[in-house]
Coordinates of N, CA, C and O and ligand atoms in Angstrom, one line a residue:
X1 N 212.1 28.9 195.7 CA 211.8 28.0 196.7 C 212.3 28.5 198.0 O 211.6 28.6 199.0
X2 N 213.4 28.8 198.0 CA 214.4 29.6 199.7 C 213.1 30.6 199.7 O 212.3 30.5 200.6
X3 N 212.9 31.3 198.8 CA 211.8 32.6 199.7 C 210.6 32.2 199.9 O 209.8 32.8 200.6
X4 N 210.3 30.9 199.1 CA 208.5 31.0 199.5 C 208.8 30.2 200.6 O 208.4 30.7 201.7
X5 N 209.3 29.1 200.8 CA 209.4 28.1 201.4 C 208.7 28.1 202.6 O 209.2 29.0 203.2
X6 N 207.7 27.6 203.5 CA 206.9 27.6 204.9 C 207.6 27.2 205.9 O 208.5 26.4 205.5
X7 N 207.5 27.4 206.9 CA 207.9 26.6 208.2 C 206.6 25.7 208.2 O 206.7 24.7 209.0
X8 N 206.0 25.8 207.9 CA 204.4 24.3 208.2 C 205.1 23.3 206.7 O 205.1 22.1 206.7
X9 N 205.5 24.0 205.8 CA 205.8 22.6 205.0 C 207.0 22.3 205.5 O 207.0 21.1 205.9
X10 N 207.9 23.0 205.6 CA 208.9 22.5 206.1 C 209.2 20.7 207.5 O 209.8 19.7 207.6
X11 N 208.2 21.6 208.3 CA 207.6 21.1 209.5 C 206.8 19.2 209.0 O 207.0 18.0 209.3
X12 N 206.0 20.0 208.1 CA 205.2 18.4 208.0 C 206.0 17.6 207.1 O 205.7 16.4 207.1
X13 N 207.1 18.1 206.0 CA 207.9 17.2 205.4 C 208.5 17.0 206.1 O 208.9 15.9 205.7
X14 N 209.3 17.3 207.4 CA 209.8 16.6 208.4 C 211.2 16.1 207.8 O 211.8 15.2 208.3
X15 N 211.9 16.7 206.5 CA 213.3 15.8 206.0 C 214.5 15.9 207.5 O 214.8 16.9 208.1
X16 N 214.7 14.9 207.6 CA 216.0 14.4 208.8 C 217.0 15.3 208.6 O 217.9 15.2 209.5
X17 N 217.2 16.2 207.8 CA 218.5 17.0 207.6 C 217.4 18.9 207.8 O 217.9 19.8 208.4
X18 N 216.5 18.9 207.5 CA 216.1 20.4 208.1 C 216.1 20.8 209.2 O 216.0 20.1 210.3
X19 N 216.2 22.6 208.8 CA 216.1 23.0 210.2 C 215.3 23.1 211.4 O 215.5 23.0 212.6
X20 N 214.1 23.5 210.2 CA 213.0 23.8 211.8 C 212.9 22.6 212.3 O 213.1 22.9 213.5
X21 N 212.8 21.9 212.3 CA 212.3 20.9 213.2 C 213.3 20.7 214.4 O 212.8 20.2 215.4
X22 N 214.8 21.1 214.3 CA 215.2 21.6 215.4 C 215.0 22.2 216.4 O 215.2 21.9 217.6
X23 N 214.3 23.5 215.9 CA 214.4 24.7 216.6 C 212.8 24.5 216.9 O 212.5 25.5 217.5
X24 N 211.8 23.7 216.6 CA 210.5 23.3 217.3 C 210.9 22.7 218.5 O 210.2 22.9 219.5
X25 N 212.5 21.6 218.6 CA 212.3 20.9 220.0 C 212.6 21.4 221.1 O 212.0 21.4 222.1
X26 N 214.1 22.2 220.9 CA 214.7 23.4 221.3 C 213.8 24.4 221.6 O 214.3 24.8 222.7
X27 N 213.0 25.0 221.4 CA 212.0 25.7 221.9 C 210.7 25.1 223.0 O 210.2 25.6 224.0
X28 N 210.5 23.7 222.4 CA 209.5 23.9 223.5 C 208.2 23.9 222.8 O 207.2 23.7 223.5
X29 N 208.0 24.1 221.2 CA 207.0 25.0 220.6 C 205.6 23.5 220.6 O 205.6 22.2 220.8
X30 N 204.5 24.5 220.5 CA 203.5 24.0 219.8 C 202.8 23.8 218.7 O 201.9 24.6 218.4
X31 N 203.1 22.6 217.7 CA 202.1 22.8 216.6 C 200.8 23.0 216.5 O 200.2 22.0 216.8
X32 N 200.3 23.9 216.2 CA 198.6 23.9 216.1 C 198.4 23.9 214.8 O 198.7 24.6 213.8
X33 N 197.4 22.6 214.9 CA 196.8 21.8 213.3 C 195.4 22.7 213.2 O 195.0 23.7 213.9
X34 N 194.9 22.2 212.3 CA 193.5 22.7 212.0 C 192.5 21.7 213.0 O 191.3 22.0 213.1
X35 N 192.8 20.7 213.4 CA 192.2 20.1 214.3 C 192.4 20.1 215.9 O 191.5 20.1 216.7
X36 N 193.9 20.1 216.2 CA 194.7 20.1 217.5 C 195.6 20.9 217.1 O 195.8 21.6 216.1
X37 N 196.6 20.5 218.7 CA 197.6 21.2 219.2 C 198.8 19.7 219.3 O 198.5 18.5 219.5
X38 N 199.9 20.2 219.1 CA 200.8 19.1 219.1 C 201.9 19.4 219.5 O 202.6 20.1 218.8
X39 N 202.4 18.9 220.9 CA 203.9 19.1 221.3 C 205.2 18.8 220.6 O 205.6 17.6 220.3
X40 N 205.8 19.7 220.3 CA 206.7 19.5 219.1 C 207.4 18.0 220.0 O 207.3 17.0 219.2
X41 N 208.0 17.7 221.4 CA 208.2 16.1 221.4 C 207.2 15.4 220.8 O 207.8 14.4 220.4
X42 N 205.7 15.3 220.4 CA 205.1 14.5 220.4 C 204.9 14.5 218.5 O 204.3 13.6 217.9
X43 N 205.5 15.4 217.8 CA 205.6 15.8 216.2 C 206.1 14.9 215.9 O 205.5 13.9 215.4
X44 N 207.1 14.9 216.1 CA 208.3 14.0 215.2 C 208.3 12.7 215.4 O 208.6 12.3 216.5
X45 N 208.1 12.1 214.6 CA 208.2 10.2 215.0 C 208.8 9.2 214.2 O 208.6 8.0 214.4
X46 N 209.5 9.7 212.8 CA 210.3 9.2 212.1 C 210.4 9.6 211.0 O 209.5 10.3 210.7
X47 N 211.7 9.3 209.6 CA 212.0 10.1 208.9 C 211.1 10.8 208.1 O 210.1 10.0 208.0
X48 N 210.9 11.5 207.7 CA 209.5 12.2 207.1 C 208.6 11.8 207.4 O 207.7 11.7 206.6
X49 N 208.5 11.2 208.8 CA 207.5 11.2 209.4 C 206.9 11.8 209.8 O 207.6 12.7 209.7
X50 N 205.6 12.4 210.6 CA 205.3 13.5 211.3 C 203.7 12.6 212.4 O 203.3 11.4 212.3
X51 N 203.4 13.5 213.1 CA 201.9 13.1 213.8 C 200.9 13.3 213.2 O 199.8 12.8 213.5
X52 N 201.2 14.2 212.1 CA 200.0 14.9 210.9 C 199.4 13.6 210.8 O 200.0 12.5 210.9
X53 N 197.8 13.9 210.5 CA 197.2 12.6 209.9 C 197.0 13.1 208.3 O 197.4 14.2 208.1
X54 N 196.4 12.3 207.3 CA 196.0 12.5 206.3 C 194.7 14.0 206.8 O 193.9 14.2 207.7
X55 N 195.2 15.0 205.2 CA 194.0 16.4 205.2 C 194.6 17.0 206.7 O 193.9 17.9 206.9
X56 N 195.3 16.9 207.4 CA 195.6 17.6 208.9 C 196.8 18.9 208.2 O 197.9 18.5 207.8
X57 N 196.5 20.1 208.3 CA 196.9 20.9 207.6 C 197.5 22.0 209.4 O 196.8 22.2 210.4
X58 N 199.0 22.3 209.2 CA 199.4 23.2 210.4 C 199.1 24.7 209.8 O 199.2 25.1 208.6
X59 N 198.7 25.4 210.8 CA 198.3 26.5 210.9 C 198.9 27.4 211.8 O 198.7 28.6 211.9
X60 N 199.5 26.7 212.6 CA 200.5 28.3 213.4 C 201.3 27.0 213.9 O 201.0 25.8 213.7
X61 N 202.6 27.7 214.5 CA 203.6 27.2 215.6 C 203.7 28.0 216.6 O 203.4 29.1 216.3
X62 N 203.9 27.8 217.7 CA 204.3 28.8 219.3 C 204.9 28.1 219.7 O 205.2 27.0 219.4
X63 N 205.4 28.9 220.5 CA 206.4 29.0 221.5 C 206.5 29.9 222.4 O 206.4 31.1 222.0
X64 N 206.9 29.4 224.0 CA 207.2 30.6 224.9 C 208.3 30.9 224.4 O 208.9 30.2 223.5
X65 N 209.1 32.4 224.9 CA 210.3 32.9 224.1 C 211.2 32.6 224.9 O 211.0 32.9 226.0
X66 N 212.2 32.1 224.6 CA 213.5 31.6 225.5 C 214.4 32.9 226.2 O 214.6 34.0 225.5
X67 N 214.8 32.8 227.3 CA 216.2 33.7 227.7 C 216.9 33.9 226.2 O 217.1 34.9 225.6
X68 N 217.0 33.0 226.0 CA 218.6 33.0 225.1 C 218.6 31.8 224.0 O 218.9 30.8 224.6
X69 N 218.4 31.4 222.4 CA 218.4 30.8 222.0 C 219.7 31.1 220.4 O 219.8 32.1 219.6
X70 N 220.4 29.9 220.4 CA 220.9 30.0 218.7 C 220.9 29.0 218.0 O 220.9 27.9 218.6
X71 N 221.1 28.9 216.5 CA 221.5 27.9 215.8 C 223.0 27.7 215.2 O 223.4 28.7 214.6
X72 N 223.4 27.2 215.3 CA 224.3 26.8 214.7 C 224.0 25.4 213.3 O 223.3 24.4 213.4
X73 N 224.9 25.9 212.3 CA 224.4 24.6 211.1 C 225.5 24.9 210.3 O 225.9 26.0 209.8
X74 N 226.2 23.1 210.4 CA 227.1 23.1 209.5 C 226.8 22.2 208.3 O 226.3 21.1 208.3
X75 N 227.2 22.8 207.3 CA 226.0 22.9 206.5 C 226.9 21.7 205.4 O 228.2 21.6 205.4
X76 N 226.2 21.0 204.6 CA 226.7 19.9 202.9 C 226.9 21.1 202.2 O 226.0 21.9 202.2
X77 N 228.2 21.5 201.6 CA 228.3 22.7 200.7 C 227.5 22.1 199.1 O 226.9 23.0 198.4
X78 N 227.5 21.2 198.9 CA 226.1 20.9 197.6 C 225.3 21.5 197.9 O 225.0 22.4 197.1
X79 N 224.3 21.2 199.4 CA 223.0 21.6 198.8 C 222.9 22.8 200.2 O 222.1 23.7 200.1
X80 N 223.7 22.7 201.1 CA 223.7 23.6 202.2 C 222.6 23.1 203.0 O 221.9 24.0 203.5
X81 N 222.2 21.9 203.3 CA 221.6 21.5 204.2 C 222.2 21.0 204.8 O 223.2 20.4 204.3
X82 N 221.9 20.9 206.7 CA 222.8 20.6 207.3 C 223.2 18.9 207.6 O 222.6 17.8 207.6
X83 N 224.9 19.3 207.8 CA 225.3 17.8 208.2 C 225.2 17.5 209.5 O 225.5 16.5 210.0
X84 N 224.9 18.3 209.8 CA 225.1 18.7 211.5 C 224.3 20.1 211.9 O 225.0 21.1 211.7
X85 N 222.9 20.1 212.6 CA 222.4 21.5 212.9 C 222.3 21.4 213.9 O 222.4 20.3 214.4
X86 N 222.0 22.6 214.9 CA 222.0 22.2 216.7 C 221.7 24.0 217.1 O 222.2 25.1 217.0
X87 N 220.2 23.0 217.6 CA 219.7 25.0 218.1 C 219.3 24.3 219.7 O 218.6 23.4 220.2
X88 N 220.3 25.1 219.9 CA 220.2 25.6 221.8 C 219.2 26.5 222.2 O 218.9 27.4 221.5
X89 N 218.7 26.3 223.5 CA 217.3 27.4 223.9 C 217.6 27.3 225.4 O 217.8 26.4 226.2
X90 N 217.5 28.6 225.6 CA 217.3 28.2 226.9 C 216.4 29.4 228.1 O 216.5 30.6 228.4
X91 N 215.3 28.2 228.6 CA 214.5 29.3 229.7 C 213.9 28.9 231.0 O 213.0 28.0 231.2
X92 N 214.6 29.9 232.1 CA 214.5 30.2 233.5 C 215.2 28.7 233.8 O 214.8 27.7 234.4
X93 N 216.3 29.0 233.3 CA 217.8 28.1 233.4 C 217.8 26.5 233.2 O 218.7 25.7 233.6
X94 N 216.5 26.1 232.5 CA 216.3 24.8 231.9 C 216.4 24.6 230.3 O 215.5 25.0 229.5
X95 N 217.8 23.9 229.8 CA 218.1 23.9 228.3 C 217.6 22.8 227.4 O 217.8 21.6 227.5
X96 N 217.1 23.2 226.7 CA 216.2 22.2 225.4 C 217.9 22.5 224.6 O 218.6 23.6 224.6
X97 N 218.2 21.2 223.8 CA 218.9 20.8 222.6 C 218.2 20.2 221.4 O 217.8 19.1 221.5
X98 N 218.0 20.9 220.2 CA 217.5 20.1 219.0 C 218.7 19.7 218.0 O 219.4 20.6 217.6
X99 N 218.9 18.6 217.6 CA 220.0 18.5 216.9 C 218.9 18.2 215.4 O 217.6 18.1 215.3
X100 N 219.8 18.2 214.7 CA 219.2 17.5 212.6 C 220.3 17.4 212.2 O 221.4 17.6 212.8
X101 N 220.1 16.8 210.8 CA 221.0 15.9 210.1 C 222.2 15.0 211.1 O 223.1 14.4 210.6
X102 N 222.0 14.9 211.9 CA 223.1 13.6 213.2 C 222.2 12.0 213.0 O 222.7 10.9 212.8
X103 N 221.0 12.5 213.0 CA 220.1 11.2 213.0 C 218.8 10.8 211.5 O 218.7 11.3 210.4
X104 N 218.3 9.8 212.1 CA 217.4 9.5 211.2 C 216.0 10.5 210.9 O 215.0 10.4 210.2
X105 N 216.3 11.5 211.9 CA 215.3 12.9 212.3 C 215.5 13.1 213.8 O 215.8 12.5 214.8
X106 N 215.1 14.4 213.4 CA 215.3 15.3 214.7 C 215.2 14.8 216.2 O 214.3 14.2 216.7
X107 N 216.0 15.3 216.6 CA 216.2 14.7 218.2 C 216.3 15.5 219.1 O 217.1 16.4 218.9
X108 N 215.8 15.6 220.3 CA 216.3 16.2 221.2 C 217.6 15.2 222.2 O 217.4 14.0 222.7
X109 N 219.1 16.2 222.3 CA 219.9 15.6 223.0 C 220.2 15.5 224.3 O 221.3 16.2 224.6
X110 N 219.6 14.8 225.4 CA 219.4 15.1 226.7 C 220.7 14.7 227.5 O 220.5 15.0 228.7
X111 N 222.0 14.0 227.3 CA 222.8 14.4 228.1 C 223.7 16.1 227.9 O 224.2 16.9 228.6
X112 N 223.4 16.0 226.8 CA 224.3 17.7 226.5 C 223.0 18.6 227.4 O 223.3 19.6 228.1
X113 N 221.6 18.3 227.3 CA 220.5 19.2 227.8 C 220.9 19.0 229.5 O 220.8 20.0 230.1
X114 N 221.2 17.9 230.2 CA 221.3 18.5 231.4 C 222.5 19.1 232.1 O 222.7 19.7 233.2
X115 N 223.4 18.6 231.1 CA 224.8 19.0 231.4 C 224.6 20.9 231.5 O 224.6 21.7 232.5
X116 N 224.6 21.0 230.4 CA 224.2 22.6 230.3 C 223.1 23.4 231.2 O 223.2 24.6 231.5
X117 N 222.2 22.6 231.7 CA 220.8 23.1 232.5 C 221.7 23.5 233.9 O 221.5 24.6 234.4
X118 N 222.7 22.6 234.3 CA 223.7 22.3 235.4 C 224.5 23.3 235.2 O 224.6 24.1 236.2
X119 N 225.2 23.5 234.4 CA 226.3 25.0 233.3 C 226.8 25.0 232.3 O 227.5 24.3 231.6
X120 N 226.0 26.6 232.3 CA 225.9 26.7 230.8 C 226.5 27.6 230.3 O 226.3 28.9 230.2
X121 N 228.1 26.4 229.4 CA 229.3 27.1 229.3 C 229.5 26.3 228.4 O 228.9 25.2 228.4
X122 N 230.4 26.8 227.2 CA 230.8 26.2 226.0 C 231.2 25.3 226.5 O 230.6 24.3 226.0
X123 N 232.2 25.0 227.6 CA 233.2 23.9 227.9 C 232.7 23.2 228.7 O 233.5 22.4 229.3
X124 N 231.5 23.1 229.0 CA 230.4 21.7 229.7 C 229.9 21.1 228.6 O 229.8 19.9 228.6
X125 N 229.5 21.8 227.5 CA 229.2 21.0 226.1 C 230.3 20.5 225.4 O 230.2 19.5 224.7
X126 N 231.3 21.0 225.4 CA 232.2 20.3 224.6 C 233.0 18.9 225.7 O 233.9 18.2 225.3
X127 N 232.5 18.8 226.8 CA 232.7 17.9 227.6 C 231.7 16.6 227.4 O 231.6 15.6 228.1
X128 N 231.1 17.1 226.5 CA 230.0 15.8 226.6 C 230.6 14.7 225.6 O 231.0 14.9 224.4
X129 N 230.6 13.5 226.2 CA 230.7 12.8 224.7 C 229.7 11.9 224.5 O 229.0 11.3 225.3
X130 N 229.9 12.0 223.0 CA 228.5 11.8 221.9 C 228.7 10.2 221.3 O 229.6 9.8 220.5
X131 N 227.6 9.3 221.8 CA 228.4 7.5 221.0 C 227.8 8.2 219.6 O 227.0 9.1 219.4
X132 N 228.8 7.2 218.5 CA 228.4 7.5 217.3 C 227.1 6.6 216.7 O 226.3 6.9 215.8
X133 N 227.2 5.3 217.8 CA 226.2 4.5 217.6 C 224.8 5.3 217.0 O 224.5 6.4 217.4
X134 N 224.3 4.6 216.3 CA 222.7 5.2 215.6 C 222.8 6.6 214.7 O 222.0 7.2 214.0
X135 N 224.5 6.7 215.0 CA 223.8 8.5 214.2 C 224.0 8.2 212.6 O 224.3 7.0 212.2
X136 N 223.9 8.9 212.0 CA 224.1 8.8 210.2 C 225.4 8.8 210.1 O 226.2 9.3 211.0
X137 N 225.8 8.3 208.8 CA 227.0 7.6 208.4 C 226.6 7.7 206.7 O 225.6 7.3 206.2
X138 N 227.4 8.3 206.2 CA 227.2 8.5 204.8 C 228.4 8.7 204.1 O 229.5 8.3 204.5
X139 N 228.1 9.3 202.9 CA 229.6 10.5 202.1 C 229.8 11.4 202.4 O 230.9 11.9 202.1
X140 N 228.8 12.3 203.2 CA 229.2 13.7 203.5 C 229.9 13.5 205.1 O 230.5 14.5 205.6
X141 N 229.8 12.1 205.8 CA 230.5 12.1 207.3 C 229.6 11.0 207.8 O 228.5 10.5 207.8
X142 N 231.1 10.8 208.3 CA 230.9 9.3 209.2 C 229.8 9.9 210.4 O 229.5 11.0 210.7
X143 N 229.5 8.6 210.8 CA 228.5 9.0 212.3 C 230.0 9.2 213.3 O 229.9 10.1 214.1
X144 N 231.1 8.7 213.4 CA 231.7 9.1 214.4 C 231.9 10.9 214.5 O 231.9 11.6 215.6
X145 N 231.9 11.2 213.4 CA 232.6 12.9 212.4 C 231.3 13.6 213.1 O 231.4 14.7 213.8
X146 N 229.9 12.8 212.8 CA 229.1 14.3 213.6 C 228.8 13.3 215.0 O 227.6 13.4 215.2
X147 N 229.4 12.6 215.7 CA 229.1 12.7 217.1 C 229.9 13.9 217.4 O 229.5 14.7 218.3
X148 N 231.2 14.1 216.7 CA 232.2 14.7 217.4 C 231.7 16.4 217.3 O 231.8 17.3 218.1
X149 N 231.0 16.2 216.2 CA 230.4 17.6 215.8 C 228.8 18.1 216.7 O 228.4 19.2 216.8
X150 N 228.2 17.0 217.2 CA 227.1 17.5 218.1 C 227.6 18.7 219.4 O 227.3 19.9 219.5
X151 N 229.1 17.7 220.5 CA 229.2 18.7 221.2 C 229.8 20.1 221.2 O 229.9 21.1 221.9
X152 N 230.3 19.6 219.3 CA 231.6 21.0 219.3 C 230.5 22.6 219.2 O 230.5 23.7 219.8
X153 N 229.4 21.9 218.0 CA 228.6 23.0 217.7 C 227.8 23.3 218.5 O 227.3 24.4 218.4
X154 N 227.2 22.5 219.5 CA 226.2 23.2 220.8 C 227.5 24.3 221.5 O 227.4 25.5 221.7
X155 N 228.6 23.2 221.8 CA 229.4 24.7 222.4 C 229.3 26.0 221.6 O 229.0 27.0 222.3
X156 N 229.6 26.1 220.5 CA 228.9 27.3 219.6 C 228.2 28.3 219.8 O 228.4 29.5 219.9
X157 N 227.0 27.4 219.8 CA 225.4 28.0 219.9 C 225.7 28.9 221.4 O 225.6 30.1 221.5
X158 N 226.1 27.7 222.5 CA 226.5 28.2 224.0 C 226.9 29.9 223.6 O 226.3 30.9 223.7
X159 N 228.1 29.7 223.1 CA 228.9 31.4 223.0 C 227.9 32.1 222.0 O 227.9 33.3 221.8
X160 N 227.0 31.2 221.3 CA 225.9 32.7 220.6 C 225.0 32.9 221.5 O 224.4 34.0 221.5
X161 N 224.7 31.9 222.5 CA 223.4 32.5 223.4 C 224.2 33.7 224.7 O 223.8 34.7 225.2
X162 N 225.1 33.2 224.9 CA 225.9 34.3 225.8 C 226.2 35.2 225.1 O 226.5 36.1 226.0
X163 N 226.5 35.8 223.9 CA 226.5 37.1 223.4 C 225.2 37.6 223.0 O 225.0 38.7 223.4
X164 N 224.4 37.3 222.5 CA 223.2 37.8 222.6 C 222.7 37.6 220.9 O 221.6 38.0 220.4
X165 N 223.7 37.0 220.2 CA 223.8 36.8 218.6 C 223.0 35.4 218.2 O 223.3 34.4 218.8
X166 N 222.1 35.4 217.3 CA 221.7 34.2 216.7 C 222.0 32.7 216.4 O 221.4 31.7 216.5
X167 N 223.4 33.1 215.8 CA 224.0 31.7 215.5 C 225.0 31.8 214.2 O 226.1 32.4 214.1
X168 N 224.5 31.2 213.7 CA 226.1 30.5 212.3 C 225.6 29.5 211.1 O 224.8 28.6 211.4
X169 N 226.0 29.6 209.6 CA 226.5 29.2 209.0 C 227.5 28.5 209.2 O 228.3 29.2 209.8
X170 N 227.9 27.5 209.1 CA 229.6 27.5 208.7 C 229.8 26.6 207.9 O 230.9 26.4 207.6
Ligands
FAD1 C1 217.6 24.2 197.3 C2 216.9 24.0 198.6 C3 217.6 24.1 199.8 C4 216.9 23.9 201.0 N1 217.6 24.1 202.2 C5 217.0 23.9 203.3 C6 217.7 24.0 204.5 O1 218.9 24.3 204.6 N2 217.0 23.8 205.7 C7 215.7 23.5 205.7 O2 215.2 23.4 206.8 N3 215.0 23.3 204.6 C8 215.6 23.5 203.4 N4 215.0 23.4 202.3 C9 213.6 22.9 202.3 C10 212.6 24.0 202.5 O3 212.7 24.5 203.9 C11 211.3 23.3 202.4 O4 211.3 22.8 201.0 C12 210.2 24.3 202.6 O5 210.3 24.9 203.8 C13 208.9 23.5 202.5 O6 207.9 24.4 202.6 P1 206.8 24.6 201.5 O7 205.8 25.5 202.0 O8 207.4 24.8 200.1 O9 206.2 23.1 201.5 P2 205.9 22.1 200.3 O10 207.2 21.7 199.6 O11 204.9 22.8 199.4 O12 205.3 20.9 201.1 C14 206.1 20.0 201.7 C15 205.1 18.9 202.3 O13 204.4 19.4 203.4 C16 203.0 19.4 203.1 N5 202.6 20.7 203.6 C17 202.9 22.0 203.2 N6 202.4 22.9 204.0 C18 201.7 22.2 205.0 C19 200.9 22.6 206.1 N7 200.8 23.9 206.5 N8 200.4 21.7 206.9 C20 200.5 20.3 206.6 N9 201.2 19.9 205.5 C21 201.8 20.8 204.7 C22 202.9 19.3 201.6 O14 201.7 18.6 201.3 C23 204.1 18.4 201.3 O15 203.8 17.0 201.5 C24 215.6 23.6 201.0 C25 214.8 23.5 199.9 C26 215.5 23.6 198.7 C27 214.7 23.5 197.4

């Protein structure tokens, strides 16, 4: 399953805890269906939800290529899906945030997005604070646990896009 696995299934199962769908918002990318094109904001619309209609089958993703992009995912050691994932992008000094597993599905986070667009330094994102209000609340973490973890791990990502490194496990 890890090796066959697609980014289009991945993408149309849409689960609130995967990655790509992160790194679709954070990018900026385009789904192209076998019928249309779909702005990754305009994909996502609730938990395994998607814009797919019934038979609407994805056939490529794009994206322009960012300056500087990483992930960071801290991961449920059960299943190593994230409790908290957060891919940073950033291009010609305007930053997309996708966060997963914080919410009910993927989000883009726009006060960390303009904080960082403004400077883009670990310690402008860990200056952000995150309400816990709406986020998930479970056994693997409180919603207070990953508000606190949205700004720590974009700061993260921050120091992987300024070294020039991908991102993290952790
Ligand atoms: C043990 C395990 C760990 C995992 N860990 C992670 C993880 O850490 N992060 C993560 O992001 N994911 C994780 N996954 C999920 C994995 O990414 C997805 O299961 C996989 O990417 C789905 O792709 P697939 O091609 O197998 O889709 P399938 O499972 O075959 O399909 C999923 C759904 O999408 C539909 N579908 C498939 N392809 C398309 C398409 N091209 N267009 C439209 N609809 C389509 C199918 O009809 C089905 O409804 C994990 C899965 C397992 C089993």
């Amino acid at each position: 399953m890890r090796n066959r696995g697609t980014i289009g299934g991945s993408l149309a199962h849409n689960d609130p805890a995967a990655c790509y769908p992160s790194s679709i918002l954070a990018l900026g990318a385009t789904i192209h269906s076998n019928r249309r094109d779909i702005d990754a904001d305009n994909f996502i619309i609730g938990t395994f939800t998607t814009a797919l209609e019934p038979s609407e089958i994805i056939v490529a993703v794009s994206f322009p290529p960012p300056d500087c992009a990483a992930y960071i995912k801290f991961i449920n050691a059960a299943s190593r899906f994230s409790i908290v994932g957060v891919f940073v992008a950033r291009r010609h000094g305007a930053v997309r945030v996708g966060i997963t597993g914080a919410g009910h599905y993927a989000f883009r986070c726009g006060s960390i997005e303009q904080a960082l667009s403004a400077k883009f330094t670990p310690e402008t994102a860990r200056a952000v604070g995150i309400p816990a209000a709406g986020l998930n609340d479970d056994i693997h973490g409180s919603a207070e646990y990953r508000a606190h973890l949205i700004p720590e791990l974009t700061a993260r990502a921050v120091e992987h896009c300024l070294a020039g490194t991908p991102g993290a496990i952790i």
